Structure formats: C-alpha cells, structure tokens
C-alpha cells in the first residue's frame, strides 16, 4: 500500500456541493486533482465553483504567500470518464449522490481501474462502508471519509473503517484528512475504528428528523407556515438555522435519502413523512433547485422568526441526540463522549448534547418516553446509559 508521502494524485468523483469543496481543499493542500462527474456541464460548473471558492479564500488573504488561483488550478483537471480518470490515482474521494447502488458501481469501477495501492474514500452520509465495498476487488482499501458543508470552513472529517478495511488504509485516510486545510483552524481528522452507518455526526443528526418529520406533517395538517416552525427552533440561538431552512440548505433529497437509508438499516420509524416526500417528488430540493420549504430563486430567503408555532420543542431534538450519543457509547463505536461533542462542534458548529445532557438527562429521558407514547416512534425510546446517567463517567 502507498506511503502517505507518495500520495500525489487525487480523483474526486461527483462535482456537487461536497465534491467541489473536497476538490478545493485537496488542491489547496497541493495535490493534483481530477474532478469527475457524469456530464460535461456539471463538471464545468464544478470547476467554476472551485474557482469561486478559491477567490473567497484569496479575498480573506488565506491562499498563502505567492500562491495564485491560476497556479492552484494548473493542478486541476476534469473528466467525465471515470475509468480513465483513476488510472494514476493514489487516492479517490467519492461524493456522488446518496444512493447505495450508484456508490457501489462507482467503487467497483474505481477499484478495477486504479493502481493496486489506491484508496477509495466514500463521503457517504448514511451507508455502511462494508456494503459500498462488498463487490469491489479491494475492500481492504475502502474507507469512509465524511466531510461537512462547507468543507473549507467546517474543520471536522470523520474517517471510518469497514469490516475489511486495513489499519494502514485507515491511517492514510486520517493523515490525508489532517493535510486538508480548513479556514477556521486545524482540521480535526477523527479515527473511527468500528463501523457506524452515519459515522458519529449523522448518527446524532438523523434520528431527530424522525421527530421533525412528525412536526412537518403536523404543521401541514394544521396549515402552519414553515417560518413559524423555524421560529420554534429558536433558529440562530441553539442552531445556526431552523430545521426547514437547514433542510433546504443541505438539500431536501440529501435528508430524504438519509432517511431512506436509515429506514433500511435501523427502523421503519425513519421513513420520510408526507412533507419531505412531496418536496422530493415535485423536484423542490431546496437551495440547489431554487425552491424547497422556501423560495431561494432570488438568493437566501428572508425568514421572519417573530411568530412561533409553539409545536416544536428544540429540547426534544437535543434529547434525541443525547440518546443516540449514548447508543454510540453502548455500541463501543467511541469510548468517551468528548469526541462526540468535538465532532458536533467542529463539523456542524452546534454544541454536542453531552454538556447540557449531564444536567438534563432525567428530564430528557421522560420527554422521550412521552413522545414515544404520543407518536409510537419506538426508535426514540431512551437507552439505559441515558436513563441511568452512566455516560457521565465516560468523558474521555
Ligand atoms: P449533490 O447532489 O450536490 O452532488 C452529487 C453529484 O454526483 C452530482 O453532481 C451528480 O451528477 C454526481 N453523480 C451522480 N452519479 C455519478 C456517477 N456515477 N459518477 C460521477 N458523478 C456522479 O450531492 P452532495 O450534497 O454533494 O452529496 C454528495 C455526497 O456527500 C452524498 O453521499 C451525501 O450524502 C454526502 N454528504 C453531503 C453533505 C451535505 O451537506 N450536502 C454533507 C456530508 C456528506
């Protein structure tokens, strides 16, 4: 397997919001990058987005002494032919749509056509790395590397093994992660030895959508405007955006696909509700299509948060995250909760649930018991470690 110092050529598959961001930081780190997508216009748009991103870095004075955008872009190529694009790749980041069959096809094709030492890193939000790698000819070289949006600003990357991944492949992923610059500070490249679909962050962030789905559908039934739901979430206090705006920002389909995946892996309670399903069927995927919960056609929508609906309790979302964090500890995905809180803060800019959870776990367990009784969403039942407060002694 290749030595980290010998990783020079990186291919990024998928020129969407994540792929462009990953390609940008890989270029900033000095690697040669090939950006691949299925159509010429998509990949051209990706290249334009990378240039725009670099321009913003330059304006902030953070491009580095004597380094120009054209200098950086001279190391960037584009392709719509994956098989030939990976011929000399040492490392491949996969950031295609969150569909397992597509990710598997991409993984197989990359592993068939790249040099034997090449490592394949999937940016999947929810799938098992083991499943993505299962039909490939080198599952030992397949890892998960999960970035956050925007990649250049959110400093965390979670690096995880599949069942067949070697320690060496994981080590290289962690090292590459550390080398990718982040404008807010040092990149936190987190090593996760045991497989967890959704890594750490999405394991915490996806279960609250069971609750939000229920709220969205209730709001639809009652004719409550979305901005009142965002106002309930005390947007920009607890979280940078309310749940409707955030879903639009991240892509309604991304949330929808994550729920479909968790529905298969964990529980039918994750099935997308009416509101999300309708938005996806109508092609209203949020910011990227110009319409979702809100109208983004004229740029960022103006959202008035002065009137609350009074149906969403943000504390319940924190309680759900604490419960899921405790499940990660019970499953021994991580040995202490500090790393969970660190991932949440550096990946999402939201504090993790354990700080307030230490004071509130009894109240929050009761809240979850009550919500389960009301909604029958049994997946949200508080686990033993949460109810007992036993997690408090597991900081490290
Ligand atoms: P996106 O829809 O913006 O981009 C996906 C791109 O993949 C599209 O340009 C599409 O044309 C391309 N694509 C599809 N099939 C392909 C193929 N066979 N070969 C090459 N390109 C192909 O999606 P995104 O938000 O950038 O998400 C990409 C991945 O990153 C998903 O797995 C998602 O779950 C994950 N992710 C997303 C976020 C987020 O906040 N959006 C955060 C972390 C991880």
Tab-separated table of C-alpha atoms and ligand atoms in Angstrom:
chain	number	residue	atom	x	y	z
A	1	UNK	CA	0.000	0.000	0.000
A	2	UNK	CA	1.141	3.501	-0.795
A	3	UNK	CA	3.061	5.604	1.696
A	4	UNK	CA	1.261	8.829	2.680
A	5	UNK	CA	4.146	10.942	1.351
A	6	UNK	CA	3.656	9.292	-2.042
A	7	UNK	CA	0.000	10.353	-2.375
A	8	UNK	CA	0.110	12.914	-5.165
A	9	UNK	CA	-2.836	12.259	-7.455
A	10	UNK	CA	-6.354	12.532	-6.111
A	11	UNK	CA	-9.581	11.965	-8.014
A	12	UNK	CA	-12.839	13.423	-6.716
A	13	UNK	CA	-15.947	11.698	-8.082
A	14	UNK	CA	-19.068	13.856	-8.005
A	15	UNK	CA	-18.933	17.595	-8.744
A	16	UNK	CA	-21.823	18.585	-6.495
A	17	UNK	CA	-21.590	20.772	-3.393
A	18	UNK	CA	-19.451	18.288	-1.440
A	19	UNK	CA	-17.243	17.126	-4.312
A	20	UNK	CA	-16.340	20.713	-5.226
A	21	UNK	CA	-15.488	21.514	-1.626
A	22	UNK	CA	-13.317	18.409	-1.219
A	23	UNK	CA	-11.561	19.090	-4.542
A	24	UNK	CA	-10.906	22.699	-3.462
A	25	UNK	CA	-9.216	21.767	-0.181
A	26	UNK	CA	-7.250	18.936	-1.865
A	27	UNK	CA	-5.948	21.471	-4.395
A	28	UNK	CA	-5.134	23.935	-1.600
A	29	UNK	CA	-3.164	21.138	0.111
A	30	UNK	CA	-1.007	20.779	-3.014
A	31	UNK	CA	-2.387	17.568	-4.555
A	32	UNK	CA	-3.060	17.054	-8.267
A	33	UNK	CA	-6.825	16.720	-8.610
A	34	UNK	CA	-9.131	15.321	-11.287
A	35	UNK	CA	-12.790	16.229	-10.817
A	36	UNK	CA	-15.218	13.713	-12.347
A	37	UNK	CA	-18.947	13.827	-12.966
A	38	UNK	CA	-21.356	12.331	-15.460
A	39	UNK	CA	-21.871	15.348	-17.723
A	40	UNK	CA	-19.577	17.995	-19.160
A	41	UNK	CA	-21.760	20.911	-17.997
A	42	UNK	CA	-21.881	19.582	-14.405
A	43	UNK	CA	-18.147	19.152	-14.193
A	44	UNK	CA	-17.581	22.606	-15.744
A	45	UNK	CA	-19.920	24.088	-13.177
A	46	UNK	CA	-17.900	22.268	-10.501
A	47	UNK	CA	-14.656	23.786	-11.752
A	48	UNK	CA	-16.285	27.250	-11.740
A	49	UNK	CA	-17.422	26.685	-8.130
A	50	UNK	CA	-13.888	25.682	-7.088
A	51	UNK	CA	-12.526	28.899	-8.630
A	52	UNK	CA	-15.214	30.920	-6.830
A	53	UNK	CA	-14.293	29.176	-3.583
A	54	UNK	CA	-10.593	29.918	-4.073
A	55	UNK	CA	-11.411	33.550	-4.828
A	56	UNK	CA	-13.163	33.841	-1.441
A	57	UNK	CA	-10.110	32.332	0.266
A	58	UNK	CA	-7.886	34.791	-1.584
A	59	UNK	CA	-10.048	37.756	-0.501
A	60	UNK	CA	-9.628	36.597	3.103
A	61	UNK	CA	-5.859	36.588	2.494
A	62	UNK	CA	-5.588	32.879	3.257
A	63	UNK	CA	-4.383	31.437	-0.044
A	64	UNK	CA	-0.745	31.511	1.071
A	65	UNK	CA	2.231	33.665	0.246
A	66	UNK	CA	2.944	33.936	-3.504
A	67	UNK	CA	0.223	31.435	-4.434
A	68	UNK	CA	-2.214	32.395	-7.182
A	69	UNK	CA	-5.517	30.849	-8.203
A	70	UNK	CA	-4.198	30.041	-11.672
A	71	UNK	CA	-1.212	28.374	-10.061
A	72	UNK	CA	-3.510	26.153	-7.979
A	73	UNK	CA	-5.882	25.468	-10.883
A	74	UNK	CA	-2.966	24.307	-13.051
A	75	UNK	CA	-3.046	21.138	-10.892
A	76	UNK	CA	-6.769	20.615	-11.528
A	77	UNK	CA	-8.197	18.583	-14.406
A	78	UNK	CA	-11.725	17.474	-15.225
A	79	UNK	CA	-13.199	14.313	-16.731
A	80	UNK	CA	-16.455	12.546	-17.492
A	81	UNK	CA	-14.712	9.205	-17.940
A	82	UNK	CA	-14.158	7.683	-14.501
A	83	UNK	CA	-12.242	4.579	-15.664
A	84	UNK	CA	-9.508	6.585	-17.311
A	85	UNK	CA	-9.554	9.378	-14.697
A	86	UNK	CA	-8.401	6.981	-11.951
A	87	UNK	CA	-5.624	5.235	-13.928
A	88	UNK	CA	-2.906	7.043	-11.963
A	89	UNK	CA	-4.846	7.870	-8.806
A	90	UNK	CA	-3.333	7.264	-5.391
A	91	UNK	CA	-6.495	8.286	-3.564
A	92	UNK	CA	-10.132	8.728	-4.615
A	93	UNK	CA	-12.822	10.699	-2.816
A	94	UNK	CA	-16.336	9.637	-3.726
A	95	UNK	CA	-19.038	12.323	-3.330
A	96	UNK	CA	-21.795	11.139	-5.669
A	97	UNK	CA	-25.498	11.090	-4.776
A	98	UNK	CA	-26.523	9.180	-1.641
A	99	UNK	CA	-27.735	6.063	-3.476
A	100	UNK	CA	-26.149	2.749	-2.490
A	101	UNK	CA	-26.270	1.127	-5.946
A	102	UNK	CA	-24.546	4.151	-7.528
A	103	UNK	CA	-21.889	4.313	-4.804
A	104	UNK	CA	-21.211	0.586	-5.214
A	105	UNK	CA	-20.892	0.913	-9.010
A	106	UNK	CA	-18.504	3.834	-8.613
A	107	UNK	CA	-16.440	1.940	-6.012
A	108	UNK	CA	-16.185	-1.179	-8.227
A	109	UNK	CA	-15.202	0.824	-11.292
A	110	UNK	CA	-12.579	2.831	-9.396
A	111	UNK	CA	-11.025	-0.242	-7.791
A	112	UNK	CA	-10.921	-2.095	-11.137
A	113	UNK	CA	-9.223	0.721	-12.981
A	114	UNK	CA	-6.906	2.343	-10.410
A	115	UNK	CA	-3.441	1.198	-9.295
A	116	UNK	CA	-3.431	-1.581	-6.631
A	117	UNK	CA	-2.390	0.835	-3.853
A	118	UNK	CA	-5.257	3.289	-4.496
A	119	UNK	CA	-7.548	4.075	-1.556
A	120	UNK	CA	-11.237	4.759	-2.053
A	121	UNK	CA	-12.824	7.124	0.495
A	122	UNK	CA	-16.595	7.461	0.485
A	123	UNK	CA	-18.257	10.625	1.773
A	124	UNK	CA	-21.474	8.718	2.384
A	125	UNK	CA	-23.797	10.212	4.984
A	126	UNK	CA	-25.527	7.010	5.999
A	127	UNK	CA	-24.386	3.770	4.316
A	128	UNK	CA	-22.117	1.061	5.675
A	129	UNK	CA	-18.633	1.209	4.169
A	130	UNK	CA	-18.752	-2.611	4.164
A	131	UNK	CA	-21.788	-2.505	1.858
A	132	UNK	CA	-20.231	0.034	-0.515
A	133	UNK	CA	-17.048	-2.077	-0.767
A	134	UNK	CA	-18.580	-5.575	-0.798
A	135	UNK	CA	-18.354	-6.279	-4.546
A	136	UNK	CA	-15.127	-4.419	-5.184
A	137	UNK	CA	-11.856	-6.242	-5.755
A	138	UNK	CA	-10.076	-4.350	-2.934
A	139	UNK	CA	-12.449	-3.892	0.038
A	140	UNK	CA	-9.380	-3.633	2.286
A	141	UNK	CA	-8.597	-0.272	0.646
A	142	UNK	CA	-12.076	1.211	1.100
A	143	UNK	CA	-12.705	3.678	3.917
A	144	UNK	CA	-15.321	6.261	4.844
A	145	UNK	CA	-14.325	9.935	4.975
A	146	UNK	CA	-17.187	12.176	5.902
A	147	UNK	CA	-16.842	15.941	5.473
A	148	UNK	CA	-19.199	18.757	6.424
A	149	UNK	CA	-20.605	21.624	4.413
A	150	UNK	CA	-18.881	23.934	3.595
A	151	UNK	CA	-15.778	21.734	3.522
A	152	UNK	CA	-13.364	24.674	3.587
A	153	UNK	CA	-14.966	26.115	6.750
A	154	UNK	CA	-16.112	23.118	8.811
A	155	UNK	CA	-12.944	21.615	10.244
A	156	UNK	CA	-14.048	18.077	11.020
A	157	UNK	CA	-13.591	14.984	8.879
A	158	UNK	CA	-14.647	11.597	10.243
A	159	UNK	CA	-12.562	8.687	8.979
A	160	UNK	CA	-14.000	5.204	9.428
A	161	UNK	CA	-13.265	1.555	8.691
A	162	UNK	CA	-15.464	-1.005	7.010
A	163	UNK	CA	-15.308	-4.624	8.148
A	164	UNK	CA	-12.475	-5.490	5.724
A	165	UNK	CA	-10.545	-2.205	5.814
A	166	UNK	CA	-6.897	-2.497	6.898
A	167	UNK	CA	-5.401	-0.318	9.649
A	168	UNK	CA	-2.976	1.051	7.068
A	169	UNK	CA	-5.774	2.298	4.812
A	170	UNK	CA	-7.443	3.955	7.790
A	171	UNK	CA	-4.108	5.545	8.825
A	172	UNK	CA	-3.626	7.008	5.361
A	173	UNK	CA	-7.181	8.406	5.365
A	174	UNK	CA	-6.620	10.046	8.758
A	175	UNK	CA	-3.304	11.534	7.560
A	176	UNK	CA	-4.799	12.856	4.303
A	177	UNK	CA	-7.636	14.357	6.367
A	178	UNK	CA	-5.149	16.236	8.559
A	179	UNK	CA	-3.473	17.720	5.493
A	180	UNK	CA	-6.607	19.256	4.035
A	181	UNK	CA	-6.752	22.908	5.122
A	182	UNK	CA	-9.643	24.479	6.973
A	183	UNK	CA	-10.098	28.242	7.236
A	184	UNK	CA	-11.329	28.153	10.833
A	185	UNK	CA	-8.305	26.309	12.235
A	186	UNK	CA	-6.614	22.911	12.270
A	187	UNK	CA	-8.583	20.105	10.632
A	188	UNK	CA	-9.837	17.531	13.117
A	189	UNK	CA	-9.382	14.155	11.402
A	190	UNK	CA	-11.252	11.698	13.612
A	191	UNK	CA	-10.310	7.994	13.556
A	192	UNK	CA	-13.306	5.664	13.983
A	193	UNK	CA	-12.216	2.031	14.299
A	194	UNK	CA	-15.647	0.415	14.415
A	195	UNK	CA	-18.220	0.807	11.683
A	196	UNK	CA	-21.245	3.011	12.366
A	197	UNK	CA	-23.545	3.917	9.444
A	198	UNK	CA	-23.565	7.730	9.504
A	199	UNK	CA	-20.244	7.873	11.375
A	200	UNK	CA	-20.714	9.972	14.553
A	201	UNK	CA	-22.379	13.183	13.364
A	202	UNK	CA	-25.120	11.728	11.183
A	203	UNK	CA	-25.854	9.067	13.778
A	204	UNK	CA	-26.722	12.001	16.044
A	205	UNK	CA	-28.318	14.253	13.434
A	206	UNK	CA	-30.585	11.786	11.621
A	207	UNK	CA	-32.781	10.456	14.471
A	208	UNK	CA	-34.070	13.970	15.337
A	209	UNK	CA	-35.538	14.009	11.795
A	210	UNK	CA	-37.968	11.301	12.932
A	211	UNK	CA	-39.329	13.968	15.285
A	212	UNK	CA	-39.068	16.767	12.685
A	213	UNK	CA	-40.911	14.664	10.082
A	214	UNK	CA	-43.715	14.312	12.568
A	215	UNK	CA	-43.701	18.086	13.203
A	216	UNK	CA	-43.562	18.976	9.462
A	217	UNK	CA	-46.572	16.747	8.795
A	218	UNK	CA	-48.455	18.187	11.769
A	219	UNK	CA	-47.733	21.737	10.519
A	220	UNK	CA	-49.004	20.778	7.055
A	221	UNK	CA	-52.175	19.354	8.571
A	222	UNK	CA	-52.717	22.495	10.661
A	223	UNK	CA	-51.705	24.944	7.882
A	224	UNK	CA	-48.829	26.405	9.931
A	225	UNK	CA	-46.218	28.400	7.879
A	226	UNK	CA	-42.669	26.972	7.837
A	227	UNK	CA	-41.112	30.128	9.246
A	228	UNK	CA	-43.115	29.628	12.449
A	229	UNK	CA	-41.576	26.163	12.774
A	230	UNK	CA	-38.116	27.662	12.278
A	231	UNK	CA	-39.049	30.294	14.885
A	232	UNK	CA	-39.962	27.493	17.319
A	233	UNK	CA	-36.455	26.095	16.929
A	234	UNK	CA	-35.121	29.438	18.155
A	235	UNK	CA	-33.073	29.476	14.974
A	236	UNK	CA	-29.646	31.042	15.290
A	237	UNK	CA	-29.640	30.523	19.076
A	238	UNK	CA	-29.381	26.754	19.546
A	239	UNK	CA	-28.642	26.010	15.884
A	240	UNK	CA	-27.411	28.235	13.038
A	241	UNK	CA	-30.706	27.730	11.137
A	242	UNK	CA	-34.177	26.382	11.825
A	243	UNK	CA	-34.971	22.860	10.537
A	244	UNK	CA	-36.848	23.989	7.388
A	245	UNK	CA	-34.117	26.393	6.284
A	246	UNK	CA	-31.410	23.853	7.165
A	247	UNK	CA	-33.099	21.088	5.150
A	248	UNK	CA	-33.261	23.436	2.146
A	249	UNK	CA	-29.644	24.453	2.646
A	250	UNK	CA	-28.357	20.867	2.832
A	251	UNK	CA	-30.633	19.587	0.052
A	252	UNK	CA	-34.084	18.079	0.693
A	253	UNK	CA	-33.061	14.971	-1.273
A	254	UNK	CA	-29.966	14.526	0.910
A	255	UNK	CA	-32.184	14.405	4.018
A	256	UNK	CA	-34.741	12.211	2.234
A	257	UNK	CA	-32.097	9.725	1.050
A	258	UNK	CA	-30.514	9.624	4.510
A	259	UNK	CA	-33.899	8.727	5.995
A	260	UNK	CA	-34.481	6.014	3.374
A	261	UNK	CA	-31.103	4.508	4.175
A	262	UNK	CA	-31.690	4.570	7.956
A	263	UNK	CA	-35.161	3.162	7.380
A	264	UNK	CA	-33.489	0.080	5.863
A	265	UNK	CA	-30.632	-0.178	8.355
A	266	UNK	CA	-32.267	0.773	11.668
A	267	UNK	CA	-36.050	1.153	11.770
A	268	UNK	CA	-39.199	1.954	9.785
A	269	UNK	CA	-39.582	4.985	12.104
A	270	UNK	CA	-37.109	6.765	9.770
A	271	UNK	CA	-39.486	6.610	6.766
A	272	UNK	CA	-39.739	10.131	5.247
A	273	UNK	CA	-43.023	11.871	6.032
A	274	UNK	CA	-45.552	13.436	3.658
A	275	UNK	CA	-43.918	16.864	3.503
A	276	UNK	CA	-40.434	15.637	2.617
A	277	UNK	CA	-41.760	13.046	0.178
A	278	UNK	CA	-43.878	15.635	-1.642
A	279	UNK	CA	-40.963	18.060	-1.939
A	280	UNK	CA	-38.773	15.329	-3.456
A	281	UNK	CA	-41.495	14.129	-5.843
A	282	UNK	CA	-42.037	17.732	-7.005
A	283	UNK	CA	-38.273	18.205	-7.504
A	284	UNK	CA	-38.208	21.017	-4.935
A	285	UNK	CA	-34.877	20.105	-3.366
A	286	UNK	CA	-34.120	23.411	-1.626
A	287	UNK	CA	-31.334	25.899	-2.287
A	288	UNK	CA	-29.847	23.951	-5.199
A	289	UNK	CA	-33.090	23.878	-7.238
A	290	UNK	CA	-34.313	27.328	-6.104
A	291	UNK	CA	-37.289	26.007	-4.165
A	292	UNK	CA	-37.901	23.775	-1.165
A	293	UNK	CA	-39.617	24.759	2.057
A	294	UNK	CA	-38.657	28.292	0.980
A	295	UNK	CA	-38.137	30.163	-2.300
A	296	UNK	CA	-34.383	30.510	-2.991
A	297	UNK	CA	-34.704	31.783	-6.569
A	298	UNK	CA	-33.604	35.292	-5.548
A	299	UNK	CA	-30.870	34.001	-3.210
A	300	UNK	CA	-31.081	33.345	0.511
A	301	UNK	CA	-34.727	33.739	1.576
A	302	UNK	CA	-35.698	36.308	4.159
A	303	UNK	CA	-37.141	34.350	7.061
A	304	UNK	CA	-39.104	36.172	9.746
A	305	UNK	CA	-38.815	34.456	13.096
A	306	UNK	CA	-41.062	36.785	15.089
A	307	UNK	CA	-44.030	34.402	15.353
A	308	UNK	CA	-43.724	30.911	16.818
A	309	UNK	CA	-45.969	27.944	16.023
A	310	UNK	CA	-45.483	26.519	19.509
A	311	UNK	CA	-45.410	22.894	18.351
A	312	UNK	CA	-41.693	22.152	18.040
A	313	UNK	CA	-39.660	21.757	21.218
A	314	UNK	CA	-35.935	22.104	20.406
A	315	UNK	CA	-35.084	20.392	23.688
A	316	UNK	CA	-36.552	17.158	22.294
A	317	UNK	CA	-34.069	17.231	19.413
A	318	UNK	CA	-31.232	17.609	21.950
A	319	UNK	CA	-32.671	14.735	23.989
A	320	UNK	CA	-32.753	12.543	20.872
A	321	UNK	CA	-29.132	13.393	20.111
A	322	UNK	CA	-28.067	12.613	23.674
A	323	UNK	CA	-29.855	9.261	23.414
A	324	UNK	CA	-28.129	8.450	20.119
A	325	UNK	CA	-24.756	9.535	21.523
A	326	UNK	CA	-25.306	7.187	24.464
A	327	UNK	CA	-26.117	4.392	21.997
A	328	UNK	CA	-22.751	5.054	20.261
A	329	UNK	CA	-21.080	4.609	23.662
A	330	UNK	CA	-23.089	1.448	24.367
A	331	UNK	CA	-22.108	0.043	20.956
A	332	UNK	CA	-18.436	0.954	21.682
A	333	UNK	CA	-18.141	2.979	18.449
A	334	UNK	CA	-16.316	5.511	20.635
A	335	UNK	CA	-15.041	5.076	24.166
A	336	UNK	CA	-15.918	8.513	25.561
A	337	UNK	CA	-18.299	11.335	24.792
A	338	UNK	CA	-15.751	14.156	24.383
A	339	UNK	CA	-15.007	13.092	20.801
A	340	UNK	CA	-18.747	13.114	20.008
A	341	UNK	CA	-19.103	16.690	21.241
A	342	UNK	CA	-15.900	17.691	19.386
A	343	UNK	CA	-17.220	16.241	16.113
A	344	UNK	CA	-20.523	18.087	16.530
A	345	UNK	CA	-18.851	21.413	17.253
A	346	UNK	CA	-16.173	21.298	14.551
A	347	UNK	CA	-18.431	19.626	11.966
A	348	UNK	CA	-21.725	21.421	12.443
A	349	UNK	CA	-20.889	24.468	14.638
A	350	UNK	CA	-23.534	23.212	17.078
A	351	UNK	CA	-22.565	22.170	20.576
A	352	UNK	CA	-22.880	18.443	21.221
A	353	UNK	CA	-25.607	17.126	23.521
A	354	UNK	CA	-23.462	15.895	26.411
A	355	UNK	CA	-22.757	19.242	28.111
A	356	UNK	CA	-26.437	20.084	28.743
A	357	UNK	CA	-27.249	16.347	28.802
A	358	UNK	CA	-25.341	15.897	32.067
A	359	UNK	CA	-27.779	18.253	33.788
A	360	UNK	CA	-30.930	17.247	31.916
A	361	UNK	CA	-30.792	13.520	31.243
A	362	UNK	CA	-33.592	12.640	33.685
A	363	UNK	CA	-35.944	15.310	32.290
A	364	UNK	CA	-34.952	14.473	28.694
A	365	UNK	CA	-35.481	10.718	29.201
A	366	UNK	CA	-39.001	11.499	30.399
A	367	UNK	CA	-39.584	13.785	27.363
A	368	UNK	CA	-38.567	10.959	25.035
A	369	UNK	CA	-40.761	8.421	26.861
A	370	UNK	CA	-43.701	10.850	26.464
A	371	UNK	CA	-43.027	11.484	22.770
A	372	UNK	CA	-42.754	7.748	22.068
A	373	UNK	CA	-46.110	7.257	23.742
A	374	UNK	CA	-47.677	10.047	21.633
A	375	UNK	CA	-46.119	9.121	18.275
A	376	UNK	CA	-45.324	5.411	18.616
A	377	UNK	CA	-41.823	6.119	17.235
A	378	UNK	CA	-40.185	3.411	19.333
A	379	UNK	CA	-36.711	4.009	17.914
A	380	UNK	CA	-36.576	7.125	20.126
A	381	UNK	CA	-37.008	5.249	23.423
A	382	UNK	CA	-34.214	6.368	25.785
A	383	UNK	CA	-31.452	3.760	26.199
A	384	UNK	CA	-30.213	2.508	29.578
A	385	UNK	CA	-26.999	4.557	29.518
A	386	UNK	CA	-29.011	7.756	29.039
A	387	UNK	CA	-31.648	6.945	31.644
A	388	UNK	CA	-29.092	5.945	34.269
A	389	UNK	CA	-26.749	8.898	33.583
A	390	UNK	CA	-23.922	6.316	33.374
A	391	UNK	CA	-22.431	8.213	30.412
A	392	UNK	CA	-21.299	10.989	32.784
A	393	UNK	CA	-18.298	8.901	33.838
A	394	UNK	CA	-17.302	8.234	30.218
A	395	UNK	CA	-15.865	11.603	29.126
A	396	UNK	CA	-12.534	10.503	27.572
B	1	LIG	P1	-25.060	16.716	-4.988
B	1	LIG	O1	-26.362	16.231	-5.475
B	1	LIG	O2	-24.804	18.189	-4.861
B	1	LIG	O3	-23.885	16.128	-5.931
B	1	LIG	C1	-23.794	14.796	-6.327
B	1	LIG	C2	-23.104	14.743	-7.677
B	1	LIG	O4	-22.831	13.388	-8.003
B	1	LIG	C3	-23.942	15.316	-8.831
B	1	LIG	O5	-23.222	16.339	-9.487
B	1	LIG	C4	-24.168	14.115	-9.751
B	1	LIG	O6	-24.223	14.447	-11.122
B	1	LIG	C5	-22.932	13.280	-9.413
B	1	LIG	N1	-23.032	11.876	-9.802
B	1	LIG	C6	-24.095	11.058	-9.700
B	1	LIG	N2	-23.765	9.817	-10.169
B	1	LIG	C7	-22.464	9.889	-10.545
B	1	LIG	C8	-21.548	8.941	-11.120
B	1	LIG	N3	-21.919	7.699	-11.366
B	1	LIG	N4	-20.306	9.359	-11.393
B	1	LIG	C9	-19.925	10.629	-11.149
B	1	LIG	N5	-20.750	11.563	-10.608
B	1	LIG	C10	-21.997	11.186	-10.319
B	1	LIG	O7	-24.797	15.972	-3.609
B	1	LIG	P2	-23.874	16.411	-2.374
B	1	LIG	O8	-24.671	17.187	-1.395
B	1	LIG	O9	-22.576	16.954	-2.882
B	1	LIG	O10	-23.618	14.989	-1.680
B	1	LIG	C11	-22.693	14.071	-2.181
B	1	LIG	C12	-22.411	13.028	-1.124
B	1	LIG	O11	-21.917	13.662	0.054
B	1	LIG	C13	-23.641	12.232	-0.677
B	1	LIG	O12	-23.261	10.932	-0.362
B	1	LIG	C14	-24.083	12.961	0.594
B	1	LIG	O13	-24.815	12.137	1.442
B	1	LIG	C15	-22.723	13.313	1.168
B	1	LIG	N6	-22.705	14.447	2.102
B	1	LIG	C16	-23.477	15.542	1.868
B	1	LIG	C17	-23.420	16.604	2.763
B	1	LIG	C18	-24.253	17.852	2.544
B	1	LIG	O14	-24.353	18.643	3.485
B	1	LIG	N7	-24.814	18.090	1.362
B	1	LIG	C19	-22.553	16.549	3.867
B	1	LIG	C20	-21.750	15.425	4.050
B	1	LIG	C21	-21.833	14.378	3.152
